[in-house]
PDB file of C-alpha atoms in Angstrom:
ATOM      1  CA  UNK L  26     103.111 162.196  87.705  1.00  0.00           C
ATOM      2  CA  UNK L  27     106.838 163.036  87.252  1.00  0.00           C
ATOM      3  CA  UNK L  28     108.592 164.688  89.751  1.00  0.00           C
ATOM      4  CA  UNK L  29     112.088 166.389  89.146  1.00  0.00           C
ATOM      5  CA  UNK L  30     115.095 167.704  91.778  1.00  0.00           C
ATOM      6  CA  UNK L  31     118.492 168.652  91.754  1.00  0.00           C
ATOM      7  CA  UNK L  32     119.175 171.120  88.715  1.00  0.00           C
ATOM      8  CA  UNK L  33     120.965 174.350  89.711  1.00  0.00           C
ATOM      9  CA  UNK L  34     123.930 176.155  89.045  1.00  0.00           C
ATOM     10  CA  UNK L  35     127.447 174.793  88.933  1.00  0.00           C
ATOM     11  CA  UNK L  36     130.806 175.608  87.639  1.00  0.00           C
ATOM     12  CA  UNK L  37     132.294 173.558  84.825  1.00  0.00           C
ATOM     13  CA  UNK L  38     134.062 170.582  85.425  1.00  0.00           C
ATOM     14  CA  UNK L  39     131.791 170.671  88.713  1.00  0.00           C
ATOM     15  CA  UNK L  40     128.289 167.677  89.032  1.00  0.00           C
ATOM     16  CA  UNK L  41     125.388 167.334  89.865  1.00  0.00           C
ATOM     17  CA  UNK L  42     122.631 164.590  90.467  1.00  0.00           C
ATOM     18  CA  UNK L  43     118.862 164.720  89.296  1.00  0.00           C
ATOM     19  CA  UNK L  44     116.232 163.088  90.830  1.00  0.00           C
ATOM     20  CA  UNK L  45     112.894 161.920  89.329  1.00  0.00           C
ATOM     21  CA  UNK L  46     110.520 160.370  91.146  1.00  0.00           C
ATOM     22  CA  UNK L  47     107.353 158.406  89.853  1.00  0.00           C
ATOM     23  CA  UNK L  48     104.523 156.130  90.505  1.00  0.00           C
ATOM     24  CA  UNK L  49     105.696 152.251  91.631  1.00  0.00           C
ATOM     25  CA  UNK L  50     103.710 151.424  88.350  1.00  0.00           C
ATOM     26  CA  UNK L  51     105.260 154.011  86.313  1.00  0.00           C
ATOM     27  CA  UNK L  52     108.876 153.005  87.452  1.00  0.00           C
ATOM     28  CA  UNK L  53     108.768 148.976  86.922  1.00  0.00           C
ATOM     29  CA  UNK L  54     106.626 149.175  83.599  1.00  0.00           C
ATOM     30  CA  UNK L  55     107.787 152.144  81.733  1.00  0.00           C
ATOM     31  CA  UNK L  56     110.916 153.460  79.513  1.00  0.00           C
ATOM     32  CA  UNK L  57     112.715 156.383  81.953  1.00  0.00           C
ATOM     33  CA  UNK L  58     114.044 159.107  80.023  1.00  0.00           C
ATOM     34  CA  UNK L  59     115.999 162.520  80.510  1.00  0.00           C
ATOM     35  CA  UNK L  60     115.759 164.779  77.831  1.00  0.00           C
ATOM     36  CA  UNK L  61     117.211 168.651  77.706  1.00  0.00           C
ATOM     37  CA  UNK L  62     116.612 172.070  76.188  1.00  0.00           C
ATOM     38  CA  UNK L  63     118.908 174.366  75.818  1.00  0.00           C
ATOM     39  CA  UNK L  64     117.703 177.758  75.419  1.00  0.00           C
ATOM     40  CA  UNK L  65     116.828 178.442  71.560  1.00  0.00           C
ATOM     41  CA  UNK L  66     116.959 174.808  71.005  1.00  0.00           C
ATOM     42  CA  UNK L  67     115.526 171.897  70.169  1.00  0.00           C
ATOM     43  CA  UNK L  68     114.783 169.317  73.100  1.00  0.00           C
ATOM     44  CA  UNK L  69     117.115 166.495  73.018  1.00  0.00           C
ATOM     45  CA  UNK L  70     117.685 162.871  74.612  1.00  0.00           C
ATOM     46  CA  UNK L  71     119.982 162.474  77.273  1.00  0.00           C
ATOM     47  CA  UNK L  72     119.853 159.117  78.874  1.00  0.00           C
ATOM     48  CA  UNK L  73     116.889 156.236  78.446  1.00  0.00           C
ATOM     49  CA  UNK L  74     116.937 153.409  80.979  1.00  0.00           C
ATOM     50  CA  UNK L  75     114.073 150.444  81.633  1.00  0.00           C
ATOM     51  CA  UNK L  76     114.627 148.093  84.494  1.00  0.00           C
ATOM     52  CA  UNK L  77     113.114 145.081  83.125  1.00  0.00           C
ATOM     53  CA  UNK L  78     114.873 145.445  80.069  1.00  0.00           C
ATOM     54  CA  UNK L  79     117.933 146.227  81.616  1.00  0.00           C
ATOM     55  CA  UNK L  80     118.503 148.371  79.284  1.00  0.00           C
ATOM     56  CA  UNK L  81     120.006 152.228  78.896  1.00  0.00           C
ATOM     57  CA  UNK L  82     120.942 154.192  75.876  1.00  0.00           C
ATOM     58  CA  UNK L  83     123.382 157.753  76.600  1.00  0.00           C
ATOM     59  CA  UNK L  84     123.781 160.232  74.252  1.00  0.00           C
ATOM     60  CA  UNK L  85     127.357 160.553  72.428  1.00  0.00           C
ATOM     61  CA  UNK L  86     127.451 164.002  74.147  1.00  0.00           C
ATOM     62  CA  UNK L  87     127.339 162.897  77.555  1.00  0.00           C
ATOM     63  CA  UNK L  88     128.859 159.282  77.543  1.00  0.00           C
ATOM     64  CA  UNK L  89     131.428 159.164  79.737  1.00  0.00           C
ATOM     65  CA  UNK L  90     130.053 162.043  81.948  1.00  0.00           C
ATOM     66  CA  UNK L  91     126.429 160.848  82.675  1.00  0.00           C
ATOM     67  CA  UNK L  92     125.209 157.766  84.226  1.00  0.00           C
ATOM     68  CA  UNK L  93     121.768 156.434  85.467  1.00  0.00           C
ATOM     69  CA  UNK L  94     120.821 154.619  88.199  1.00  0.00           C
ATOM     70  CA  UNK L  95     117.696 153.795  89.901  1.00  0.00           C
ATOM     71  CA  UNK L  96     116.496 153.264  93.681  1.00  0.00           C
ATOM     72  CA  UNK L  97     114.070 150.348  93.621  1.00  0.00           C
ATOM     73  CA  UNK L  98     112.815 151.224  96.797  1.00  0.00           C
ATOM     74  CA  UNK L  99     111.922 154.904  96.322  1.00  0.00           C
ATOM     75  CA  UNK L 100     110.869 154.099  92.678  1.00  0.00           C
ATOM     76  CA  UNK L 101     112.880 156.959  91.617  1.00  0.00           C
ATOM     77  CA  UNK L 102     115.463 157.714  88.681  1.00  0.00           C
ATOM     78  CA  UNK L 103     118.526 159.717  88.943  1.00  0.00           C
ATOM     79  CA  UNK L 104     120.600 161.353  86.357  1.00  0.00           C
ATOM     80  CA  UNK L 105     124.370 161.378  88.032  1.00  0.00           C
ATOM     81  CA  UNK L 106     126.295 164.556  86.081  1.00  0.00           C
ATOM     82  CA  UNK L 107     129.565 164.934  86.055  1.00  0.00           C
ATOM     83  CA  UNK L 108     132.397 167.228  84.448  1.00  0.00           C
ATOM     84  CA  UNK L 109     129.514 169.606  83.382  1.00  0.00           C
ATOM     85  CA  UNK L 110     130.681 172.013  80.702  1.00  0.00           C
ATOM     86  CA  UNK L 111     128.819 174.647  80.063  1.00  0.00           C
ATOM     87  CA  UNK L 112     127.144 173.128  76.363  1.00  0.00           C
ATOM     88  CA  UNK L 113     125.233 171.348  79.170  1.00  0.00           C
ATOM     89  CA  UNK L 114     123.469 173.940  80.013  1.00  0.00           C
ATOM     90  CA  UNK L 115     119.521 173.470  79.545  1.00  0.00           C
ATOM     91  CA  UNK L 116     116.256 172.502  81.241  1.00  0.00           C
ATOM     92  CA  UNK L 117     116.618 169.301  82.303  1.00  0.00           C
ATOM     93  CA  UNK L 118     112.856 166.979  81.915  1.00  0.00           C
ATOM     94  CA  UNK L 119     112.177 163.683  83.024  1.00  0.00           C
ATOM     95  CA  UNK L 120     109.928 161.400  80.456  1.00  0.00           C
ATOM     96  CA  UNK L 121     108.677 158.174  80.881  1.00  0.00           C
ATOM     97  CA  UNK L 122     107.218 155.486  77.873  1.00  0.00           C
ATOM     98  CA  UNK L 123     104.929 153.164  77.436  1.00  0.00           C
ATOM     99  CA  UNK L 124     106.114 151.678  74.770  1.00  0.00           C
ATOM    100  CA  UNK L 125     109.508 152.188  72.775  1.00  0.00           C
ATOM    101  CA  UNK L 126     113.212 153.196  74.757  1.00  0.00           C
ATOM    102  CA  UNK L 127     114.738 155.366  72.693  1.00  0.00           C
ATOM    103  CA  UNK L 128     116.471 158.663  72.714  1.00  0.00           C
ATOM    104  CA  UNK L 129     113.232 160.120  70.394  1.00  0.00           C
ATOM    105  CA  UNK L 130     111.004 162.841  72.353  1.00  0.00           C
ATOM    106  CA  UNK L 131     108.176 161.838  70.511  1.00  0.00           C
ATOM    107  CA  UNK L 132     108.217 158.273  72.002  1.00  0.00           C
ATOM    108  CA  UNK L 133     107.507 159.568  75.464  1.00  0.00           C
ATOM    109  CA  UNK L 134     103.647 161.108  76.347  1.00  0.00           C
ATOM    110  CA  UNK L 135     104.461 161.912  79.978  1.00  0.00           C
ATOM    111  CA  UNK L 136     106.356 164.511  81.114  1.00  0.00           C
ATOM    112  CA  UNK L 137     108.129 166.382  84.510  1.00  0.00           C
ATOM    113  CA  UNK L 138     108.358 169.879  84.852  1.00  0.00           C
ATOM    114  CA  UNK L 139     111.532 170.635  84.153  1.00  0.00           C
ATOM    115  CA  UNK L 140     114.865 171.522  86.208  1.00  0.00           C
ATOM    116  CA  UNK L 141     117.011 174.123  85.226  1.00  0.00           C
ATOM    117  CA  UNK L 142     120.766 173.277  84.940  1.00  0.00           C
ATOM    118  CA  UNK L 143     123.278 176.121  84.599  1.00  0.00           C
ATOM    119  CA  UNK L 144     126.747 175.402  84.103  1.00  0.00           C
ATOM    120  CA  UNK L 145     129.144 178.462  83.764  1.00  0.00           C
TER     121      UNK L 145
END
């Protein structure tokens, strides 16, 4: 089970952080993602990070601007967002993998409910 906080509304230029929270299991075995849809759109990678890889991939559109991180203790993932514009706009999901780490949504088979983000 993935479980998402921390979308809302918020001028641009403005931030926000998203939470996702996960089994222990879940968080030290499996590819993290963040993925968004924008309304009419296609859902897109954000950010991809696994801890024992070390490893995170950002999308050019949000490099810079977006940043992971994780809290070890709370085996949770958080999405920091800053200098929102409003392109960024979208329902924000958090994914998790069992196998590749990539920005594709069709490597990931488990999904949050979704956060909405709205930046005006």
């Amino acid at each position: 089970q993935l479980v998402e906080s921390g979308g809302g509304s918020v001028q641009a230029g403005g931030s926000l952080r998203l939470s996702c929270a996960v089994s222990a299991y879940t968080y030290s075995s499996y590819c993290m993602g963040w993925f968004r849809q924008p309304p009419g759109k296609e859902r897109e990678g954000v950010a991809v990070i696994h801890s024992q890889g070390h490893y995170t991939r950002y999308a050019d559109s949000v490099k810079g601007r977006f940043t992971l991180s994780q809290d070890d203790a709370k085996s949770t993932v958080y999405l920091q967002m800053n200098s929102l514009e409003p392109e960024d706009t979208a329902m924000y999901y958090c994914a998790a993998s069992a196998s590749l780490c990539r920005l594709r949504r069709a490597d990931f088979g488990y999904w949050g409910q979704g956060t909405q983000v709205t930046v005006s």
